[in-house]
mmCIF file of C-alpha atoms in Angstrom:
data_model
loop_
_atom_site.group_PDB
_atom_site.id
_atom_site.type_symbol
_atom_site.label_atom_id
_atom_site.label_comp_id
_atom_site.label_asym_id
_atom_site.label_seq_id
_atom_site.Cartn_x
_atom_site.Cartn_y
_atom_site.Cartn_z
ATOM 1 C CA MET A 108 65.895 64.459 79.600
ATOM 2 C CA ARG A 109 67.456 61.073 80.187
ATOM 3 C CA LYS A 110 64.229 59.944 81.665
ATOM 4 C CA GLY A 111 62.399 60.994 78.549
ATOM 5 C CA GLN A 112 64.873 59.119 76.359
ATOM 6 C CA GLU A 113 64.508 55.967 78.448
ATOM 7 C CA GLU A 114 60.710 56.216 78.138
ATOM 8 C CA MET A 115 61.115 56.623 74.385
ATOM 9 C CA ARG A 116 63.339 53.513 74.205
ATOM 10 C CA LYS A 117 60.790 51.615 76.241
ATOM 11 C CA GLY A 118 58.068 52.806 73.908
ATOM 12 C CA GLN A 119 60.114 51.700 70.900
ATOM 13 C CA GLU A 120 60.771 48.232 72.425
ATOM 14 C CA GLU A 121 57.072 47.853 73.184
ATOM 15 C CA MET A 122 56.342 48.884 69.612
ATOM 16 C CA ARG A 123 58.834 46.274 68.327
ATOM 17 C CA LYS A 124 57.209 43.671 70.546
ATOM 18 C CA GLY A 125 53.844 44.680 69.243
ATOM 19 C CA GLN A 126 55.022 44.415 65.674
ATOM 20 C CA GLU A 127 56.601 41.044 66.445
ATOM 21 C CA GLU A 128 53.347 39.847 67.903
ATOM 22 C CA MET A 129 51.519 41.227 64.885
ATOM 23 C CA ARG A 130 53.872 39.341 62.524
ATOM 24 C CA LYS A 131 53.317 36.172 64.529
ATOM 25 C CA GLY A 132 49.573 36.690 64.362
ATOM 26 C CA GLN A 133 49.727 37.269 60.602
ATOM 27 C CA GLU A 134 51.800 34.148 60.142
ATOM 28 C CA GLU A 135 49.331 32.141 62.155
ATOM 29 C CA MET A 136 46.447 33.572 60.215
ATOM 30 C CA LYS A 137 48.244 32.858 56.966
ATOM 31 C CA ASN A 138 48.888 29.303 58.069
ATOM 32 C CA GLN A 139 45.246 28.866 59.030
ATOM 33 C CA ILE A 140 44.056 30.320 55.721
ATOM 34 C CA GLN A 141 46.496 28.138 53.807
ATOM 35 C CA SER A 142 45.367 25.040 55.745
ATOM 36 C CA HIS A 143 41.707 25.945 55.150
ATOM 37 C CA VAL A 144 42.360 26.503 51.438
ATOM 38 C CA GLU A 145 44.263 23.215 51.179
ATOM 39 C CA ASN A 146 41.370 21.444 52.895
ATOM 40 C CA LYS A 147 38.859 23.060 50.538
ATOM 41 C CA VAL A 148 40.997 22.255 47.538
ATOM 42 C CA GLY A 149 41.176 18.627 48.666
ATOM 43 C CA GLU A 150 37.405 18.531 49.075
ATOM 44 C CA ILE A 151 36.976 20.045 45.611
ATOM 45 C CA LYS A 152 39.402 17.521 44.153
ATOM 46 C CA ASP A 153 37.520 14.665 45.798
ATOM 47 C CA HIS A 154 34.227 16.048 44.591
ATOM 48 C CA VAL A 155 35.535 16.535 41.018
ATOM 49 C CA ASN A 156 37.056 13.084 40.990
ATOM 50 C CA SER A 157 33.795 11.572 42.234
ATOM 51 C CA TYR A 158 31.894 13.518 39.567
ATOM 52 C CA ILE A 159 34.336 12.414 36.882
ATOM 53 C CA GLU A 160 34.002 8.772 37.992
ATOM 54 C CA ARG A 161 30.222 9.008 37.781
ATOM 55 C CA ILE A 162 30.483 10.592 34.330
ATOM 56 C CA GLU A 163 32.824 7.802 33.183
ATOM 57 C CA GLU A 164 30.421 5.198 34.475
ATOM 58 C CA ASP A 165 27.508 6.935 32.749
ATOM 59 C CA VAL A 166 29.522 7.186 29.536
ATOM 60 C CA GLN A 167 30.416 3.498 29.651
ATOM 61 C CA SER A 168 26.783 2.607 30.337
ATOM 62 C CA LEU A 169 25.667 4.814 27.462
ATOM 63 C CA LYS A 170 28.266 3.251 25.184
ATOM 64 C CA ARG A 171 26.968 -0.223 26.003
ATOM 65 C CA GLU A 172 23.366 0.862 25.458
ATOM 66 C CA ILE A 173 24.210 2.630 22.217
ATOM 67 C CA GLY A 174 26.050 -0.420 20.970
ATOM 68 C CA GLU A 175 23.040 -2.579 21.751
ATOM 69 C CA VAL A 176 20.634 -0.110 20.197
ATOM 70 C CA LYS A 177 22.831 0.389 17.178
ATOM 71 C CA GLY A 178 23.042 -3.357 16.562
ATOM 72 C CA GLU A 179 19.262 -3.693 16.956
ATOM 73 C CA VAL A 180 18.614 -0.730 14.719
ATOM 74 C CA GLU A 181 20.981 -2.024 12.027
ATOM 75 C CA ARG A 182 19.329 -5.443 12.145
ATOM 76 C CA LYS A 183 15.819 -3.863 11.945
ATOM 77 C CA ILE A 184 16.961 -1.657 9.070
ATOM 78 C CA GLU A 185 18.261 -4.632 7.146
ATOM 79 C CA GLU A 186 15.056 -6.573 7.760
ATOM 80 C CA VAL A 187 12.884 -3.616 6.700
ATOM 81 C CA GLU A 188 15.014 -2.966 3.605
ATOM 82 C CA ASP A 189 14.752 -6.574 2.533
ATOM 83 C CA LYS A 190 11.022 -6.539 3.237
ATOM 84 C CA VAL A 191 10.401 -3.287 1.410
ATOM 85 C CA GLN A 192 12.525 -4.366 -1.526
ATOM 86 C CA GLY A 193 10.667 -7.650 -1.750
ATOM 87 C CA LYS A 194 7.291 -5.882 -1.628
ATOM 88 C CA ILE A 195 8.338 -3.334 -4.222
ATOM 89 C CA GLU A 196 9.469 -6.104 -6.600
ATOM 90 C CA GLU A 197 6.297 -8.056 -5.980
ATOM 91 C CA VAL A 198 4.127 -5.002 -6.594
ATOM 92 C CA LYS A 199 6.069 -4.124 -9.743
ATOM 93 C CA GLU A 200 5.607 -7.637 -11.123
ATOM 94 C CA LYS A 201 1.898 -7.599 -10.361
ATOM 95 C CA VAL A 202 1.398 -4.158 -11.861
ATOM 96 C CA GLN A 203 3.310 -5.168 -15.006
ATOM 97 C CA MET A 204 1.249 -8.329 -15.349
ATOM 98 C CA LYS A 205 -2.042 -6.467 -14.791
ATOM 99 C CA ILE A 206 -1.098 -3.765 -17.260
ATOM 100 C CA GLY A 207 -0.058 -6.328 -19.893
ATOM 101 C CA ASP A 208 -3.247 -8.313 -19.356
ATOM 102 C CA LEU A 209 -5.410 -5.210 -19.517
ATOM 103 C CA GLU A 210 -3.683 -3.937 -22.682
ATOM 104 C CA LYS A 211 -4.226 -7.322 -24.286
ATOM 105 C CA ARG A 212 -7.877 -7.350 -23.323
ATOM 106 C CA PHE A 213 -8.420 -3.774 -24.571
ATOM 107 C CA SER A 214 -6.751 -4.634 -27.833
ATOM 108 C CA GLU A 215 -9.000 -7.679 -28.228
ATOM 109 C CA LEU A 216 -12.133 -5.679 -27.427
ATOM 110 C CA GLU A 217 -11.256 -2.884 -29.884
ATOM 111 C CA ASP A 218 -10.068 -5.087 -32.740
ATOM 112 C CA ARG A 219 -12.768 -7.750 -32.911
ATOM 113 C CA PRO A 220 -16.531 -7.858 -32.428
ATOM 114 C CA PHE A 221 -18.298 -10.269 -30.124
ATOM 115 C CA SER A 222 -18.350 -13.783 -31.475
ATOM 116 C CA PHE A 223 -19.591 -16.903 -29.844
ATOM 117 C CA PRO A 224 -18.618 -20.489 -30.748
ATOM 118 C CA ALA A 225 -21.221 -22.491 -32.441
ATOM 119 C CA ASN A 226 -23.079 -24.865 -30.169
ATOM 120 C CA PRO A 227 -23.172 -28.377 -31.684
ATOM 121 C CA GLU A 228 -26.474 -28.953 -29.990
ATOM 122 C CA LEU A 229 -28.037 -25.973 -31.791
ATOM 123 C CA THR A 230 -26.489 -26.730 -35.168
ATOM 124 C CA TYR A 231 -28.515 -28.839 -37.543
ATOM 125 C CA SER A 232 -27.703 -30.037 -40.989
ATOM 126 C CA ARG A 233 -30.064 -28.905 -43.658
ATOM 127 C CA PRO A 234 -32.423 -31.785 -44.575
ATOM 128 C CA THR A 235 -32.754 -32.712 -48.201
ATOM 129 C CA VAL A 236 -36.049 -33.830 -49.654
ATOM 130 C CA LYS A 237 -36.123 -36.055 -52.664
ATOM 131 C CA SER A 238 -38.362 -34.631 -55.332
ATOM 132 C CA LEU A 239 -41.527 -36.546 -56.187
ATOM 133 C CA THR A 240 -41.885 -38.181 -59.587
ATOM 134 C CA PHE A 241 -45.211 -38.933 -61.146
ATOM 135 C CA HIS A 242 -45.182 -42.399 -62.774
ATOM 136 C CA GLY A 243 -48.828 -42.587 -63.561
ATOM 137 C CA GLN A 244 -49.353 -45.450 -61.197
ATOM 138 C CA THR A 245 -51.223 -43.350 -58.612
ATOM 139 C CA SER A 246 -53.995 -40.816 -58.763
ATOM 140 C CA TRP A 247 -53.006 -37.427 -60.057
ATOM 141 C CA THR A 248 -55.042 -35.709 -57.353
ATOM 142 C CA VAL A 249 -53.163 -37.581 -54.600
ATOM 143 C CA PHE A 250 -49.809 -36.795 -56.229
ATOM 144 C CA LYS A 251 -50.686 -33.108 -56.626
ATOM 145 C CA THR A 252 -51.785 -32.791 -52.985
ATOM 146 C CA GLN A 253 -48.484 -34.323 -51.762
ATOM 147 C CA PHE A 254 -46.539 -32.116 -54.164
ATOM 148 C CA ASP A 255 -48.278 -28.943 -52.935
ATOM 149 C CA VAL A 256 -47.539 -29.840 -49.298
ATOM 150 C CA LEU A 257 -43.859 -30.342 -50.000
ATOM 151 C CA THR A 258 -43.462 -27.188 -52.016
ATOM 152 C CA ASP A 259 -45.252 -24.942 -49.476
ATOM 153 C CA LEU A 260 -42.227 -23.453 -47.642
ATOM 154 C CA THR A 261 -44.297 -21.805 -44.945
ATOM 155 C CA THR A 262 -45.874 -25.112 -44.043
ATOM 156 C CA ILE A 263 -42.475 -26.797 -43.945
ATOM 157 C CA GLU A 264 -40.966 -24.018 -41.865
ATOM 158 C CA ASN A 265 -43.796 -24.143 -39.351
ATOM 159 C CA ALA A 266 -43.514 -27.898 -39.057
ATOM 160 C CA LEU A 267 -39.732 -27.762 -38.507
ATOM 161 C CA GLU A 268 -40.064 -24.931 -36.002
ATOM 162 C CA ALA A 269 -42.691 -26.801 -34.084
ATOM 163 C CA ARG A 270 -40.584 -29.912 -33.897
ATOM 164 C CA LEU A 271 -37.008 -28.636 -33.669
ATOM 165 C CA GLY A 272 -37.247 -24.915 -32.730
ATOM 166 C CA ASP A 273 -37.093 -23.340 -29.306
ATOM 167 C CA SER A 274 -39.392 -20.331 -29.769
ATOM 168 C CA HIS A 275 -41.534 -21.718 -26.967
ATOM 169 C CA LEU A 276 -38.510 -21.233 -24.635
ATOM 170 C CA SER A 277 -38.169 -17.496 -25.329
ATOM 171 C CA GLN A 278 -39.935 -16.551 -22.131
ATOM 172 C CA PHE A 279 -37.634 -18.825 -20.184
ATOM 173 C CA TYR A 280 -34.525 -17.164 -21.634
ATOM 174 C CA ARG A 281 -35.973 -13.731 -20.948
ATOM 175 C CA THR A 282 -36.596 -14.649 -17.313
ATOM 176 C CA GLU A 283 -33.063 -15.987 -17.015
ATOM 177 C CA LEU A 284 -31.770 -12.664 -18.356
ATOM 178 C CA LYS A 285 -33.729 -10.688 -15.748
ATOM 179 C CA THR A 286 -32.361 -12.812 -12.910
ATOM 180 C CA LYS A 287 -28.854 -13.111 -14.313
ATOM 181 C CA ARG A 288 -26.078 -12.249 -11.814
ATOM 182 C CA GLN A 289 -22.340 -12.420 -12.128
ATOM 183 C CA LYS A 290 -20.866 -15.494 -10.414
ATOM 184 C CA PRO A 291 -17.918 -15.267 -7.986
ATOM 185 C CA GLY A 292 -14.721 -15.432 -10.043
ATOM 186 C CA GLU A 293 -16.576 -14.893 -13.350
ATOM 187 C CA SER A 294 -14.975 -12.231 -15.546
ATOM 188 C CA LEU A 295 -16.928 -9.443 -17.143
ATOM 189 C CA GLN A 296 -16.087 -10.800 -20.617
ATOM 190 C CA VAL A 297 -17.643 -14.175 -19.785
ATOM 191 C CA LEU A 298 -20.695 -12.450 -18.294
ATOM 192 C CA ALA A 299 -21.129 -10.392 -21.466
ATOM 193 C CA ALA A 300 -20.867 -13.458 -23.671
ATOM 194 C CA ASP A 301 -23.534 -15.263 -21.625
ATOM 195 C CA VAL A 302 -25.816 -12.224 -21.811
ATOM 196 C CA GLU A 303 -25.333 -12.061 -25.617
ATOM 197 C CA ARG A 304 -26.203 -15.757 -25.953
ATOM 198 C CA LEU A 305 -29.381 -15.401 -23.914
ATOM 199 C CA MET A 306 -30.337 -12.307 -25.908
ATOM 200 C CA SER A 307 -30.040 -14.258 -29.151
ATOM 201 C CA LEU A 308 -32.277 -16.966 -27.747
ATOM 202 C CA GLY A 309 -34.869 -14.804 -26.028
ATOM 203 C CA TYR A 310 -35.131 -11.785 -28.288
ATOM 204 C CA ALA A 311 -34.331 -13.196 -31.700
ATOM 205 C CA GLU A 312 -37.326 -11.490 -33.348
ATOM 206 C CA CYS A 313 -36.657 -8.004 -31.867
ATOM 207 C CA PRO A 314 -35.004 -5.175 -33.917
ATOM 208 C CA GLN A 315 -31.228 -4.882 -33.515
ATOM 209 C CA ASP A 316 -31.312 -1.526 -31.732
ATOM 210 C CA VAL A 317 -33.779 -2.873 -29.138
ATOM 211 C CA ARG A 318 -31.634 -5.944 -28.590
ATOM 212 C CA ASP A 319 -28.533 -3.762 -28.121
ATOM 213 C CA SER A 320 -30.206 -1.552 -25.554
ATOM 214 C CA LEU A 321 -31.705 -4.485 -23.607
ATOM 215 C CA ALA A 322 -28.371 -6.389 -23.632
ATOM 216 C CA ALA A 323 -26.564 -3.407 -22.136
ATOM 217 C CA GLN A 324 -29.221 -3.031 -19.435
ATOM 218 C CA TYR A 325 -29.221 -6.720 -18.510
ATOM 219 C CA PHE A 326 -25.385 -6.730 -18.462
ATOM 220 C CA VAL A 327 -25.219 -3.773 -16.022
ATOM 221 C CA ASP A 328 -27.849 -5.338 -13.743
ATOM 222 C CA ALA A 329 -25.851 -8.548 -13.611
ATOM 223 C CA ILE A 330 -22.546 -6.983 -12.562
ATOM 224 C CA ARG A 331 -21.595 -8.197 -9.053
ATOM 225 C CA ASP A 332 -19.440 -5.276 -7.838
ATOM 226 C CA GLU A 333 -21.697 -2.423 -6.768
ATOM 227 C CA ASP A 334 -19.182 0.339 -7.544
ATOM 228 C CA THR A 335 -18.518 -1.009 -11.032
ATOM 229 C CA GLN A 336 -22.234 -1.474 -11.676
ATOM 230 C CA HIS A 337 -23.066 2.086 -10.520
ATOM 231 C CA ALA A 338 -20.277 3.673 -12.580
ATOM 232 C CA THR A 339 -21.227 1.672 -15.710
ATOM 233 C CA ARG A 340 -24.879 2.503 -15.316
ATOM 234 C CA LEU A 341 -24.058 6.265 -15.243
ATOM 235 C CA THR A 342 -22.447 6.027 -18.707
ATOM 236 C CA ASP A 343 -25.865 5.146 -20.215
ATOM 237 C CA ALA A 344 -24.268 2.754 -22.709
ATOM 238 C CA LYS A 345 -26.339 2.090 -25.800
ATOM 239 C CA ASP A 346 -25.015 -1.406 -26.529
ATOM 240 C CA LEU A 347 -23.352 -4.304 -24.810
ATOM 241 C CA LYS A 348 -19.889 -3.691 -26.267
ATOM 242 C CA SER A 349 -19.726 -0.151 -24.916
ATOM 243 C CA ALA A 350 -20.964 -1.213 -21.472
ATOM 244 C CA LEU A 351 -18.393 -4.029 -21.331
ATOM 245 C CA ALA A 352 -15.507 -1.809 -22.464
ATOM 246 C CA TYR A 353 -16.232 0.842 -19.779
ATOM 247 C CA SER A 354 -16.732 -1.695 -16.958
ATOM 248 C CA VAL A 355 -13.419 -3.383 -17.781
ATOM 249 C CA LYS A 356 -11.595 -0.025 -17.764
ATOM 250 C CA TYR A 357 -13.229 0.896 -14.437
ATOM 251 C CA GLU A 358 -12.124 -2.385 -12.811
ATOM 252 C CA ALA A 359 -8.616 -1.856 -14.174
ATOM 253 C CA ALA A 360 -8.525 1.632 -12.629
ATOM 254 C CA LYS A 361 -9.652 0.210 -9.268
ATOM 255 C CA THR A 362 -6.898 -2.386 -9.424
ATOM 256 C CA VAL A 363 -4.231 0.232 -10.136
ATOM 257 C CA SER A 364 -5.565 2.408 -7.267
ATOM 258 C CA LYS A 365 -5.294 -0.527 -4.811
ATOM 259 C CA THR A 366 -1.697 -1.122 -6.013
ATOM 260 C CA SER A 367 -0.908 2.589 -5.477
ATOM 261 C CA ARG A 368 -2.229 2.401 -1.905
ATOM 262 C CA ASN A 369 0.040 -0.601 -1.197
ATOM 263 C CA VAL A 370 3.015 1.374 -2.516
ATOM 264 C CA ARG A 371 2.050 4.367 -0.289
ATOM 265 C CA SER A 372 1.893 2.035 2.764
ATOM 266 C CA ILE A 373 5.436 0.877 1.988
ATOM 267 C CA GLU A 374 6.579 4.496 1.751
ATOM 268 C CA ILE A 375 4.985 5.183 5.161
ATOM 269 C CA GLU A 376 6.958 2.272 6.643
ATOM 270 C CA ASP A 377 10.092 3.781 5.089
ATOM 271 C CA SER A 378 9.365 7.182 6.713
ATOM 272 C CA THR A 379 8.991 5.361 10.068
ATOM 273 C CA GLU A 380 12.489 3.968 9.647
ATOM 274 C CA LYS A 381 13.748 7.494 8.893
ATOM 275 C CA GLU A 382 12.256 8.698 12.202
ATOM 276 C CA LYS A 383 14.155 5.859 13.970
ATOM 277 C CA ASP A 384 17.349 7.058 12.312
ATOM 278 C CA GLU A 385 16.686 10.585 13.528
ATOM 279 C CA LYS A 386 16.187 9.331 17.082
ATOM 280 C CA PHE A 387 19.455 7.390 16.839
ATOM 281 C CA ASP A 388 21.274 10.574 15.654
ATOM 282 C CA CYS A 389 19.781 12.445 18.632
ATOM 283 C CA LEU A 390 21.122 9.774 20.994
ATOM 284 C CA LEU A 391 24.580 10.131 19.473
ATOM 285 C CA SER A 392 24.427 13.877 19.938
ATOM 286 C CA THR A 393 23.588 13.383 23.625
ATOM 287 C CA LEU A 394 26.556 11.068 24.013
ATOM 288 C CA GLU A 395 28.816 13.643 22.368
ATOM 289 C CA GLU A 396 27.686 16.325 24.840
ATOM 290 C CA LEU A 397 28.428 13.968 27.762
ATOM 291 C CA LEU A 398 31.880 13.268 26.395
ATOM 292 C CA ASN A 399 32.497 17.007 25.974
ATOM 293 C CA SER A 400 31.461 17.641 29.606
ATOM 294 C CA HIS A 401 33.830 14.770 30.639
ATOM 295 C CA VAL A 402 36.744 16.439 28.851
ATOM 296 C CA ALA A 403 35.844 19.810 30.395
ATOM 297 C CA GLY A 404 35.850 18.214 33.866
ATOM 298 C CA ARG A 405 39.285 16.714 33.181
ATOM 299 C CA ARG A 406 40.630 20.093 32.144
ATOM 300 C CA LEU A 407 39.204 21.746 35.268
ATOM 301 C CA LEU A 408 40.853 19.115 37.463
ATOM 302 C CA ASP A 409 44.188 19.639 35.725
ATOM 303 C CA GLU A 410 43.953 23.408 36.209
ATOM 304 C CA ILE A 411 43.196 22.962 39.940
ATOM 305 C CA ARG A 412 46.147 20.607 40.363
ATOM 306 C CA THR A 413 48.497 23.026 38.660
#
């Protein structure tokens, strides 16, 4: 029995030794794990610090670039605003001037008929003829013949027309009408006045309705701008005044349309500047995301250290 007890004590001592060795092994393993964890934590800290440093460098670089871009954008915006404002004011002034001029011309066309200044070269004073007096000193037959000649108005008119008239130039004026073309810089009003003058010289003996129709036709043929000529011809104007009024309105409408296109081009430039502003806002959003990720990295590092 004593022998059994001794064996039991030996077994217990061996068990205690085994437990002691197990505790030592666990402590060594714990130390190894703790050392490994500390090494890994150090590596993570170094990696996080390196990442944060890179983020800070990127943020600083982005700040510099944003500052440069912002300054350039603000300068461009100021230049474009000044340019657009100047163009708008210039267009407004031109439109107001054109509208005022057109209203004045329309008022003149509606309120007064065509009138042309008298040409001193075509104005003649009416000659006076001293009446003959029979004194009985000459033959009655001779006196009567002279008296009949002076009192025959048809004979006098024919003689004056042959000497002073320009009926022999009618064909010349008609040819000039057929070949008449609007000169560069010549207004439609001046062209109409010239056509009216040539009509008076070339078709003086024609009825008034025929003269009106021919004058409108020659005026349309003489218009220089093809679009204005085509549009006026489609109206089938019966007289010169109607053809002139429509052609002037058509040119005014074309002028206003060109002005509107200029204004639209300015609005397109303005929309381009708005797109630049949107891109700038997008860049600021990207910077904000980077800053947020930087703050998150800082918080993670603080949590690891604690």
